[in-house]
Short mmCIF file of C-alpha atoms in Angstrom, two decimals:
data_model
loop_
_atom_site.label_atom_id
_atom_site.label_comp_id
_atom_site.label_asym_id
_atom_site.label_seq_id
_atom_site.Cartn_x
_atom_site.Cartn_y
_atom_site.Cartn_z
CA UNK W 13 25.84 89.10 -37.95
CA UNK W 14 23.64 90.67 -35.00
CA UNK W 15 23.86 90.52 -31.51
CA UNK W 16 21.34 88.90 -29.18
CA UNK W 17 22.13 90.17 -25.78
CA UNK W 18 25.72 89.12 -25.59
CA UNK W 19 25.36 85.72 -28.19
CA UNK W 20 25.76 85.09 -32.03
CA UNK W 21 22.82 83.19 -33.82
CA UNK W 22 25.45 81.16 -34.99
CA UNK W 23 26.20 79.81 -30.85
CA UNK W 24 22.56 80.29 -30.29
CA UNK W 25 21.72 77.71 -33.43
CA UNK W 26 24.64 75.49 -32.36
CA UNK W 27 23.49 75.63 -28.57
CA UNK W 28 20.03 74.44 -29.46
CA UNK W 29 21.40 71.82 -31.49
CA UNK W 30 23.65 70.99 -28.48
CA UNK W 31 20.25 70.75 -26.33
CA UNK W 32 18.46 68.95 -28.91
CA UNK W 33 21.03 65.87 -28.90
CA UNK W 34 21.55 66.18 -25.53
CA UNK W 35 18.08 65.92 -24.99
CA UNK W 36 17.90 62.78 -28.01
CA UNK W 37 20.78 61.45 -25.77
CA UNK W 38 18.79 61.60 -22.50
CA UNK W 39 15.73 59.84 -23.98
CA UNK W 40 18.06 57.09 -25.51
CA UNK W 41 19.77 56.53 -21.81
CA UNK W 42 16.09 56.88 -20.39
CA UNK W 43 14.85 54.25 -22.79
CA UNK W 44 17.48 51.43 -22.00
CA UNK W 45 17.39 52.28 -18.36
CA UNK W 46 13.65 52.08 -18.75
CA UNK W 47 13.69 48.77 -20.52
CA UNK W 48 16.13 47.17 -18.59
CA UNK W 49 13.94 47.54 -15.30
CA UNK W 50 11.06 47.00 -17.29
CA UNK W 51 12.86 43.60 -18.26
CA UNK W 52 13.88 43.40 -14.50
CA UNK W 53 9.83 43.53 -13.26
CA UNK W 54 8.80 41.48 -15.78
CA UNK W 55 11.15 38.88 -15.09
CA UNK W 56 10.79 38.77 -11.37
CA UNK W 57 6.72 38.92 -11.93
CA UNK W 58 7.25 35.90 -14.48
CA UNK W 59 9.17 34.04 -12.08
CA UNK W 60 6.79 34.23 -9.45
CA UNK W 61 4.00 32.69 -11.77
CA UNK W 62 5.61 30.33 -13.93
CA UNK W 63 7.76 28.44 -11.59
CA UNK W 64 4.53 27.37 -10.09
CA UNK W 65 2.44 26.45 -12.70
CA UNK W 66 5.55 25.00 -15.29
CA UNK W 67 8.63 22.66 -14.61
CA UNK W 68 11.56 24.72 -14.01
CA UNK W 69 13.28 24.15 -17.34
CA UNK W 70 10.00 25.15 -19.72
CA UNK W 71 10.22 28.51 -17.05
CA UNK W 72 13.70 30.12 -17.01
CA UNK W 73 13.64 28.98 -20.92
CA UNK W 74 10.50 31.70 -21.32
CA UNK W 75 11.85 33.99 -18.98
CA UNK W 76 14.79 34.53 -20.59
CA UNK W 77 13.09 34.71 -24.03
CA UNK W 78 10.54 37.48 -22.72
CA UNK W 79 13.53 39.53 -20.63
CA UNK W 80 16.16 39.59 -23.71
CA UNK W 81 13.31 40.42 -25.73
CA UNK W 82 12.15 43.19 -23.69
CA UNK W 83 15.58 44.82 -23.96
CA UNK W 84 16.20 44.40 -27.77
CA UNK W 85 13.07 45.97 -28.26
CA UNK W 86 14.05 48.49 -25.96
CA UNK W 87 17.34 49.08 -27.40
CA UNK W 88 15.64 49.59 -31.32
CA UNK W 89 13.35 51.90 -29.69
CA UNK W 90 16.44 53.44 -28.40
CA UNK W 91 18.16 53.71 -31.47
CA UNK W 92 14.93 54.98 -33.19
CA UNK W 93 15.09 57.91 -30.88
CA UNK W 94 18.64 59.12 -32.63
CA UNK W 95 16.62 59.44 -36.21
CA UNK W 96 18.23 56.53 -37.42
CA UNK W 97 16.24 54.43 -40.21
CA UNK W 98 15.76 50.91 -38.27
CA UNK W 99 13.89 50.14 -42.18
CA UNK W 100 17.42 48.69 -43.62
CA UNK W 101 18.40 47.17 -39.96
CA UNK W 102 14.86 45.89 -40.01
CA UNK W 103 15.13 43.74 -43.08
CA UNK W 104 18.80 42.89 -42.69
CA UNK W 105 17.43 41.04 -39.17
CA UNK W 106 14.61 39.43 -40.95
CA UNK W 107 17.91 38.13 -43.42
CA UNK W 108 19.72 37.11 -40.45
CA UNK W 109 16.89 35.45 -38.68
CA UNK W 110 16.42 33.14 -41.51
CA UNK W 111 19.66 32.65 -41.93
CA UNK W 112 20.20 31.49 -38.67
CA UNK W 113 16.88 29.95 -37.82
CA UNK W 114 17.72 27.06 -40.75
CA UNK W 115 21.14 26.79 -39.61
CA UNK W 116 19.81 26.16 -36.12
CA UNK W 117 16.67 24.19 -37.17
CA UNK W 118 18.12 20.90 -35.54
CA UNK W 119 18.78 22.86 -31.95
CA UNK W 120 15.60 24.51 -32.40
CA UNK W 121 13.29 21.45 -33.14
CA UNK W 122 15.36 19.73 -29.54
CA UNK W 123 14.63 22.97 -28.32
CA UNK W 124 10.62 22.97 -28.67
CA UNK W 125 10.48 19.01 -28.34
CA UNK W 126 11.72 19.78 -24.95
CA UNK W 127 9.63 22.52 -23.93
CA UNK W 128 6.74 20.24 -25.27
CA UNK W 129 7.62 17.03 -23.26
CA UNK W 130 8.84 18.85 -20.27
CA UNK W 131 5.38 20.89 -20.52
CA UNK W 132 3.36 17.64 -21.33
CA UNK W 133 5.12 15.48 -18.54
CA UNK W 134 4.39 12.27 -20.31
CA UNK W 135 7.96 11.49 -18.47
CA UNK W 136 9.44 12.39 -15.42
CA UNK W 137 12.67 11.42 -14.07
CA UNK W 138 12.56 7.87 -12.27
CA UNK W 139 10.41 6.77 -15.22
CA UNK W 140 11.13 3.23 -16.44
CA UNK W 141 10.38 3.85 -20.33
CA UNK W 142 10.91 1.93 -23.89
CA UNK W 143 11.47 4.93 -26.35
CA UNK W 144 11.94 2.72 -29.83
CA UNK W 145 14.49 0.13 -28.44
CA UNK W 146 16.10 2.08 -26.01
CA UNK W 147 14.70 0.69 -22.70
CA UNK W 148 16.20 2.37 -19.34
CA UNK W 149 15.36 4.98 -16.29
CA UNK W 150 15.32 8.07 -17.07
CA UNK W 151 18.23 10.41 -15.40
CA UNK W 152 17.63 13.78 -16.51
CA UNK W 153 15.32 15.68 -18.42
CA UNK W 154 16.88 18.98 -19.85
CA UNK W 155 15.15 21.53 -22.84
CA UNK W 156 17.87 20.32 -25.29
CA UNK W 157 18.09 16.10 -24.73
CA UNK W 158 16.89 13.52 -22.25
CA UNK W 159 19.41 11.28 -20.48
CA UNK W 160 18.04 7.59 -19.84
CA UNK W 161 20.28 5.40 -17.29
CA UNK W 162 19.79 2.19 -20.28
CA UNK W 163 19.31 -1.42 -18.04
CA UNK W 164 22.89 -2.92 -18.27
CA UNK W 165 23.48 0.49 -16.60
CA UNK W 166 25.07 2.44 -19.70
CA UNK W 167 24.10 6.39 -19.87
CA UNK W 168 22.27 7.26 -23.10
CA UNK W 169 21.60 10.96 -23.93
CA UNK W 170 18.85 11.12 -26.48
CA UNK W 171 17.80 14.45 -28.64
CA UNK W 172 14.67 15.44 -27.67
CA UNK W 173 13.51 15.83 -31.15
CA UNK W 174 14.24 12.18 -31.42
CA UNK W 175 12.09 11.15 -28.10
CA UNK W 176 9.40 14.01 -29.17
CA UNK W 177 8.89 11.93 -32.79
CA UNK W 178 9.52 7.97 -31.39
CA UNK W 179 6.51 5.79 -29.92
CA UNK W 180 7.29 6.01 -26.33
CA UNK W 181 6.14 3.48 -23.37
CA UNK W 182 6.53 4.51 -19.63
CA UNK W 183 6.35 1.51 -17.94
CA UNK W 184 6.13 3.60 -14.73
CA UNK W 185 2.94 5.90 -15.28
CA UNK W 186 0.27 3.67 -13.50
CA UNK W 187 0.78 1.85 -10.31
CA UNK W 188 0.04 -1.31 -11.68
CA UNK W 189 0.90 -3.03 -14.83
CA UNK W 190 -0.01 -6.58 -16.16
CA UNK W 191 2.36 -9.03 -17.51
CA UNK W 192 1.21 -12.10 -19.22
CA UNK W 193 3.14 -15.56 -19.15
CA UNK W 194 2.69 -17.69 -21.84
CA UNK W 195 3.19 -21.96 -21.38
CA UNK W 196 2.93 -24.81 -23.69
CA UNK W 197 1.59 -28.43 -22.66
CA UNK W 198 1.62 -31.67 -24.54
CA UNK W 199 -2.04 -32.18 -26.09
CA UNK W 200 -2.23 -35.38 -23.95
CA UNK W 201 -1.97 -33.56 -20.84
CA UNK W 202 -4.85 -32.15 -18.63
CA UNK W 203 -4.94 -28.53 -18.98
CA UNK W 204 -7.33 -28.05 -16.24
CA UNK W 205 -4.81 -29.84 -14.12
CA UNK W 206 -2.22 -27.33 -15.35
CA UNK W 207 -4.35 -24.64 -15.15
CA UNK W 208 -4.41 -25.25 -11.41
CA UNK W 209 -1.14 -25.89 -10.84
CA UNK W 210 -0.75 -22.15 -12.31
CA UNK W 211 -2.78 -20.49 -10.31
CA UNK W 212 -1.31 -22.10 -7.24
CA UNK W 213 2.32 -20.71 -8.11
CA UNK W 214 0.55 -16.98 -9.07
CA UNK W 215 -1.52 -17.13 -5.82
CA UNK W 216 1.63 -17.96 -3.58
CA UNK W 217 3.95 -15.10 -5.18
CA UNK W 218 3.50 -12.34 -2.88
CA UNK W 219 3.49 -9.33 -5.73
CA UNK W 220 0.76 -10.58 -8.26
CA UNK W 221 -1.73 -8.77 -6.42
CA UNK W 222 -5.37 -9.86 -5.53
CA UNK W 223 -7.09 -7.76 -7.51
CA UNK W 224 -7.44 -6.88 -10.21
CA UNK W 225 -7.87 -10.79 -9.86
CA UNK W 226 -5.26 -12.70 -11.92
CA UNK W 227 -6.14 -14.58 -15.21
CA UNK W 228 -5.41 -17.99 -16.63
CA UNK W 229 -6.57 -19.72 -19.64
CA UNK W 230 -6.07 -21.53 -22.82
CA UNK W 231 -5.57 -18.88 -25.41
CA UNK W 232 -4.76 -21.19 -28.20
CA UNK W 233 -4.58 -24.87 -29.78
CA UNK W 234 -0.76 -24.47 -31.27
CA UNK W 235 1.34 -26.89 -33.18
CA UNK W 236 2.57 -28.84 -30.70
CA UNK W 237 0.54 -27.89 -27.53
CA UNK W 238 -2.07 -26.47 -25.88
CA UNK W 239 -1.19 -22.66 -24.90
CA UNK W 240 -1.79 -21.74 -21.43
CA UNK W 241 -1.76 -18.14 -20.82
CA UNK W 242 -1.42 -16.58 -17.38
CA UNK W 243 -2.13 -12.79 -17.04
CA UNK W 244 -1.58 -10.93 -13.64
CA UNK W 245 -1.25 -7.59 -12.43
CA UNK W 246 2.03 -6.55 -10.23
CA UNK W 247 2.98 -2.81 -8.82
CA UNK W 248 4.49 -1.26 -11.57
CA UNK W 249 8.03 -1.18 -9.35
CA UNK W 250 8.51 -5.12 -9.05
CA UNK W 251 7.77 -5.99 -12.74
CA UNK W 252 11.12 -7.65 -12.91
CA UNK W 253 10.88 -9.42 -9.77
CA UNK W 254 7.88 -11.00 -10.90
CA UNK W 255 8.92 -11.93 -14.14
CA UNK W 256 12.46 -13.36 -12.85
CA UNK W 257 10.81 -15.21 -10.36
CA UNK W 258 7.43 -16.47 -12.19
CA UNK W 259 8.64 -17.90 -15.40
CA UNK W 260 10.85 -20.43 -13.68
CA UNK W 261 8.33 -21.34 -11.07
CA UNK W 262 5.50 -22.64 -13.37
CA UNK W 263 8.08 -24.25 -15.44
CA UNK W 264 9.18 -25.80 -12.62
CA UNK W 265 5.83 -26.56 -11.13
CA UNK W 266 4.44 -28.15 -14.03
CA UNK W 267 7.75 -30.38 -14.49
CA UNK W 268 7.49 -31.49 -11.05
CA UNK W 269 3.99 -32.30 -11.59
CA UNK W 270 4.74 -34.49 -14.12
CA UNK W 271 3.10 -32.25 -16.88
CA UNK W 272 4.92 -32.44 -20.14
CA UNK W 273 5.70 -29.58 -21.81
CA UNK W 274 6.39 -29.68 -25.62
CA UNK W 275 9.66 -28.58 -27.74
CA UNK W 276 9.51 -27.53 -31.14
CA UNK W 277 10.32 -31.09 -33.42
CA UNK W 278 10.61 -30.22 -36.86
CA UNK W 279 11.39 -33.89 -39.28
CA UNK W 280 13.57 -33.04 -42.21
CA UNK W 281 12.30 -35.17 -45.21
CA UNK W 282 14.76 -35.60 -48.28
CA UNK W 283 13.81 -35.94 -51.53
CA UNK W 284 15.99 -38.08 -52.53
CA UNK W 285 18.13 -40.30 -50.17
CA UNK W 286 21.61 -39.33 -49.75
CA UNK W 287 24.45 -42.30 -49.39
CA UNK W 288 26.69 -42.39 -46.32
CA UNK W 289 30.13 -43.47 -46.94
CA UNK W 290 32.23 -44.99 -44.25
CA UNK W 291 35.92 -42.33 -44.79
CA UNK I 20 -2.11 -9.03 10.66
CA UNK I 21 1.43 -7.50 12.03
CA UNK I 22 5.22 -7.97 10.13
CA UNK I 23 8.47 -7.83 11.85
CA UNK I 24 10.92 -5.24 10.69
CA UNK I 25 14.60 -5.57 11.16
CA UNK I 26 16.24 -2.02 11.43
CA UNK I 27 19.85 -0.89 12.08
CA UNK I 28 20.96 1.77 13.88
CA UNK I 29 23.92 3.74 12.70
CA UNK I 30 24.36 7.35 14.27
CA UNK I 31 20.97 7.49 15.93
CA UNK I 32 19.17 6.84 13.14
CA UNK I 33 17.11 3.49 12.43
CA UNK I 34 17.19 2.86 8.97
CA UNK I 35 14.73 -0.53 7.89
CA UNK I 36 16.49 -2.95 6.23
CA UNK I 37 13.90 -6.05 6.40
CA UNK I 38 10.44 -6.96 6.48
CA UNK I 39 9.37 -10.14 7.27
CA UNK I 40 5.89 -10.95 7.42
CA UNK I 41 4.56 -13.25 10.49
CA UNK I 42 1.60 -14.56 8.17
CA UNK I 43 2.12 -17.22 5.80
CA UNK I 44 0.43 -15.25 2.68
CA UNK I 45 1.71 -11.64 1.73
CA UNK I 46 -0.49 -10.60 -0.91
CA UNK I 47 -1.57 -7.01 -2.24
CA UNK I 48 -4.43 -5.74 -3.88
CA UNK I 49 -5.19 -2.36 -6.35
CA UNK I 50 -8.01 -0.19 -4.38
CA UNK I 51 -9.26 2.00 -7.16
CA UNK I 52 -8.77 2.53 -10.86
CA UNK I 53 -5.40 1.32 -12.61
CA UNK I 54 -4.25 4.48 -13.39
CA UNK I 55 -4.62 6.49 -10.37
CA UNK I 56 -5.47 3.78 -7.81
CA UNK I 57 -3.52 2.70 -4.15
CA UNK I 58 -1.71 -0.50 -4.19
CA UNK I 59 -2.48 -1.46 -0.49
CA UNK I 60 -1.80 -4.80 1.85
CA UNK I 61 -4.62 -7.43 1.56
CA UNK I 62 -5.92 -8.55 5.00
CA UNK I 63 -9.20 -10.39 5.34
CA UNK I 64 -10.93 -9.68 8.08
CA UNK I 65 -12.76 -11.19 10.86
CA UNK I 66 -15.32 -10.10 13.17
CA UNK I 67 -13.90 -10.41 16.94
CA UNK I 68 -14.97 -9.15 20.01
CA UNK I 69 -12.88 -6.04 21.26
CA UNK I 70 -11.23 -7.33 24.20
CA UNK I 71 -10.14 -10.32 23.10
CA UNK I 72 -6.73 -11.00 21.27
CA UNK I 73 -5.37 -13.26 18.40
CA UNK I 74 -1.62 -13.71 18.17
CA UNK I 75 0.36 -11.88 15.26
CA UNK I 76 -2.95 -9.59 14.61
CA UNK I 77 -4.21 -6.50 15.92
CA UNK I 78 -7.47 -5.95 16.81
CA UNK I 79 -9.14 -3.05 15.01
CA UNK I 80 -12.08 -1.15 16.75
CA UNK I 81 -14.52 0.08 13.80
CA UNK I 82 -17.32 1.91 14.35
CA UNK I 83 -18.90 2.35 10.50
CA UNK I 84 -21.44 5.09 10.53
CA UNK I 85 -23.82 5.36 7.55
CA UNK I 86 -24.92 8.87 6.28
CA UNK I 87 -26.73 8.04 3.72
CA UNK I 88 -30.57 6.78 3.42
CA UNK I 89 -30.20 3.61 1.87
CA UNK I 90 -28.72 0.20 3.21
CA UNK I 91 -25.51 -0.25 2.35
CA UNK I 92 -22.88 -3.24 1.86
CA UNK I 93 -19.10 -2.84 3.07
CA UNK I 94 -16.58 -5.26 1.74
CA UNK I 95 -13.68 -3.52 2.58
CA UNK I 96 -11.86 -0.41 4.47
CA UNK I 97 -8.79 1.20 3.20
CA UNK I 98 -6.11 2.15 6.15
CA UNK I 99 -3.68 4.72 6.11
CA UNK I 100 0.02 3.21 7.66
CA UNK I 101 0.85 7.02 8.49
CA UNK I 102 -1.80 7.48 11.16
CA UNK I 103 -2.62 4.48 12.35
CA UNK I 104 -0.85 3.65 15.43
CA UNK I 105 -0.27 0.31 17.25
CA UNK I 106 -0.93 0.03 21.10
CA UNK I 107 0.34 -3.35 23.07
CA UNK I 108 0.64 -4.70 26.34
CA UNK I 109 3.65 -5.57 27.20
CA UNK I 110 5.02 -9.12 27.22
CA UNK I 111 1.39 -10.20 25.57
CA UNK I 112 0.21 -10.72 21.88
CA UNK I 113 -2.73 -7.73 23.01
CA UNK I 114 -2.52 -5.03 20.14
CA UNK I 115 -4.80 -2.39 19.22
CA UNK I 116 -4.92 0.28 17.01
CA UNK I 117 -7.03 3.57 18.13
CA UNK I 118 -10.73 3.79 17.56
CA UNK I 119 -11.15 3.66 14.00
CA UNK I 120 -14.42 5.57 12.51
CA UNK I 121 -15.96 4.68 8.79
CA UNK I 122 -18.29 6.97 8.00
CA UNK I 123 -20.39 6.35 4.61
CA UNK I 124 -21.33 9.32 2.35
CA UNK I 125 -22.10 7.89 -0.73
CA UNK I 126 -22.91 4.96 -3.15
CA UNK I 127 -18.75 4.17 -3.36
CA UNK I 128 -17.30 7.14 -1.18
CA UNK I 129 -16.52 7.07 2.52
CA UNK I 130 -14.13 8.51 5.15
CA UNK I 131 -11.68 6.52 7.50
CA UNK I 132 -11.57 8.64 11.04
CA UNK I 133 -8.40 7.49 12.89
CA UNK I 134 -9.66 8.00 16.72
CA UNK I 135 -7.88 7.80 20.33
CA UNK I 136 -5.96 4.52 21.08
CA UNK I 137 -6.78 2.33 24.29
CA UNK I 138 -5.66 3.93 27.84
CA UNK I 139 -5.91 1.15 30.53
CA UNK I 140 -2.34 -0.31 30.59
CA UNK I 141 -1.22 -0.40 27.00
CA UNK I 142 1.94 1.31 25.09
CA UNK I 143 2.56 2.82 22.29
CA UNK I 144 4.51 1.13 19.16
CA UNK I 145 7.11 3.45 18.20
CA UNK I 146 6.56 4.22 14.58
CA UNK I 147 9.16 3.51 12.04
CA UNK I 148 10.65 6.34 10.78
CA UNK I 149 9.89 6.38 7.64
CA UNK I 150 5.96 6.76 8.60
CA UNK I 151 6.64 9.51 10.72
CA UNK I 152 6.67 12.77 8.41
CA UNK I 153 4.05 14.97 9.78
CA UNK I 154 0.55 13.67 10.25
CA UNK I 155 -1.54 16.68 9.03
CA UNK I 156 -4.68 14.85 8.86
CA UNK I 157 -6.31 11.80 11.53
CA UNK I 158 -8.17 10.77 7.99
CA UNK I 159 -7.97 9.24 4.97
CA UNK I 160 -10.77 9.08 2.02
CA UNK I 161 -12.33 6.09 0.45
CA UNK I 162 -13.28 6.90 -2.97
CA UNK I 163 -13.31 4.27 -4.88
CA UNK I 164 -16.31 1.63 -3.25
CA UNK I 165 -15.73 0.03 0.07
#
C-alpha cells in the first residue's frame, strides 16, 4: 500500500466516506429543519387568511392538515436523502391508509359533515332548529358533532354525519316566520262574524306584526264545521309567545261571542242489537 | 309615540328590566324582504306643526329632500333607535328628536340624515345603555321602498 503525503488510501477512502455521510447527515438535519419552518411560515401565513374568511373550527382543522403534512413530506424527503428505497415504505402507507381510512370511515364522514356545515353555516349557535324530531337551540357546533340544548332543556349531542344527511329546519334564519292557526265553527254559525272576531284578537296581540299584513279565511268546508284559518307573521324570537298566547284567545273569543265551535261526534251503529242484563 | 322603561341600578350600572308602552296599541311591522328585512316599531304618523306638542309623542322635524327627477310618494321612514336622540323640556310633555333629513335617491332607496337637536331650553334624554355602543354613523339607509 502507497503513501499519499503522510495517509493510506485505505483512511483516505474511509475519510471520504466519513464526509460523504456526514454530508448525507447534514442535508437530512437541513431538510427537517427546513420543513419544519417551512411548516412554521405556512402555518402562520394560513392563519392569517383563513381565520378571516372560515369559522375557526373549518381553519385550525386545515391548518393542521397542511402543517403535519408539510413535515411528513419533509421527513420522506429526509429519509430519501440517506439512499433508502421509500418504494416498499411507499406502498406499505398506501396499505395502512386504507386500512385505517375504513376503520375510521364513521369519524371521517363526522369529520367532513362538519367541515361542510360549519363551512356552509346553514346553522349557527343560538339557532332554534328541527333536525328530524329533535327540536332544540343549538349549543355548540364542533368538526366532530353538534350539541342542541333540546326544549324541555335536555343536552343532545348529535354526529354531524347524522345532521349533515337529516332534513333540517332553522326556525331562526329569517327575522320573521308565519304561523297559521287553524279553528272550527258550527255550519250554522256566521263565519264572517267569526272571521272578525279573529282578526280583532290578531290585531290586538302586540307581536303579529302589521305587515306582512295578517291573513284569515275559510280554508275548508270539513265534517263538522267550517275551517277558519288565521295566518300571521311574528319575529322569529317570540314564535312561542304568540302561539301560547293566540290559540287560547280566539278560542276564548269566539266562546264568549257565543260562536259554537264543533267536537268530533262519531254514532256507533250495531248491527245487531245487543241485550243488557240487569247483574 | 314614547314607552316607559323601568331600569335597576345595581353597581352603577342600569340594566332595563321593563318596557311599558304609553300607547294603547304596540304593534310591529317587517320593512324589507322576509329573509333579510328589519322588524321595526309601527307608528303612524301625523303631520303637526313643529312647535307644537302632543302628550306621550315626540315631535319629529323631517325635512325629505328628493334627488331624483320624478315625483315621488313616501309612505313611510325607517328610524334608527341608536342615533336618534330625544330632547325635552323639563316638567312638560315638549319632546323632540334632532332635525331629521330624508333624502330620496331612487325608485325604493333613500337615506335617513339624523341632524342637530333643538337648543333653546331643552335637555337631553339620557340614552339607555344598551343603545349607546358607538354611533359611527348620523345615518341609516332605506332600501327597501319608503
Amino acid at each position: 500500500m502507497g503513501l499519499l503525503g503522510g495517509a493510506t488510501i485505505v483512511d483516505i477512502i474511509s475519510g471520504s466516506e466519513t464526509l460523504a455521510e456526514f454530508r448525507q447527515y447534514t442535508i437530512l438535519i437541513l431538510v427537517i429543519v427546513a420543513s419544519l419552518v417551512i411548516a412554521h411560515f405556512v402555518k402562520k401565513f394560513l392563519s392569517r387568511i383563513l381565520y378571516t374568511i372560515l369559522p375557526r373550527q373549518i381553519s385550525e382543522t386545515i391548518i393542521k392538515i397542511v402543517y403535519y403534512s408539510i413535515i411528513f413530506l419533509g421527513f420522506m424527503i429526509a429519509i430519501g436523502t440517506l439512499g433508502i428505497d421509500l418504494t416498499t415504505l411507499v406502498i406499505a402507507g398506501g396499505f395502512a391508509g386504507i386500512i385505517v381510512g375504513l376503520a375510521l370511515q364513521p369519524l371521517l364522514s363526522n369529520l367532513f359533515a362538519g367541515i361542510y356545515l360549519l363551512g356552509e353555516k346553514s346553522i349557527v349557535p343560538g339557532d332554534h332548529v328541527l333536525i328530524d324530531d329533535i327540536e332544540g337551540i343549538i349549543l355548540e357546533m364542533s368538526v366532530m358533532s353538534t350539541k342542541i340544548k333540546t326544549l324541555d332543556g335536555v343536552l343532545l349531542r348529535i354526529p354531524n354525519n347524522k345532521v349533515f344527511e337529516s332534513k333540517l329546519y332553522n326556525y331562526s334564519r329569517f327575522p320573521v316566520r308565519r304561523l297559521e292557526f287553524s279553528v272550527s265553527i258550527a255550519y250554522k254559525e256566521d263565519a264572517d262574524k267569526a272571521i272578525s272576531i279573529i282578526r280583532r284578537i290578531v290585531d290586538d296581540h302586540p307581536f303579529v306584526m302589521l305587515e306582512p299584513e295578517p291573513e284569515i279565511f275559510v280554508s275548508a268546508l270539513g265534517s263538522s264545521g267550517v275551517e277558519i284559518v288565521a295566518r300571521v307573521w311574528v319575529p322569529s324570537s317570540e314564535w312561542y309567545a304568540v302561539v301560547r298566547d293566540l290559540t287560547w284567545k280566539i278560542k276564548k273569543a269566539l266562546s264568549d261571542s257565543g260562536v259554537e265551535i264543533p267536537f268530533m261526534q262519531v254514532d256507533v251503529w250495531l248491527r245487531t242489537p245487543i241485550e243488557i242484563k240487569r247483574l | 309615540m314614547l314607552d316607559l322603561a323601568v331600569y335597576a341600578l345595581y353597581n352603577n350600572n342600569f340594566n332595563i328590566i321593563d318596557i311599558i308602552p304609553l300607547h294603547e296599541k304596540y304593534k310591529l311591522v317587517l320593512y324589507g324582504t322576509e329573509q333579510a328585512g328589519i322588524i321595526a316599531r309601527y307608528c303612524s304618523l301625523e303631520l303637526v306643526e313643529r312647535e307644537s306638542y302632543k302628550e306621550r309623542y315626540v315631535i319629529i322635524p323631517i325635512k325629505i329632500r328628493n334627488e331624483t327627477r320624478s315625483i315621488r310618494e313616501v309612505n313611510k321612514i325607517l328610524l334608527d333607535a341608536s342615533p336618534l336622540k330625544i330632547f325635552y323640556k323639563r316638567g312638560t310633555w315638549i319632546a323632540r328628536t334632532q332635525e331629521i333629513e330624508v333624502n330620496i335617491l331612487g325608485s325604493s332607496t333613500a337615506i335617513v340624515l339624523y341632524g342637530k337637536g333643538p337648543q333653546d331650553g331643552f335637555e337631553q334624554l339620557e340614552d339607555p345603555p344598551e343603545l349607546r355602543p358607538p354611533r359611527l354613523l348620523n345615518r341609516s339607509d332605506m332600501m327597501w321602498g319608503y
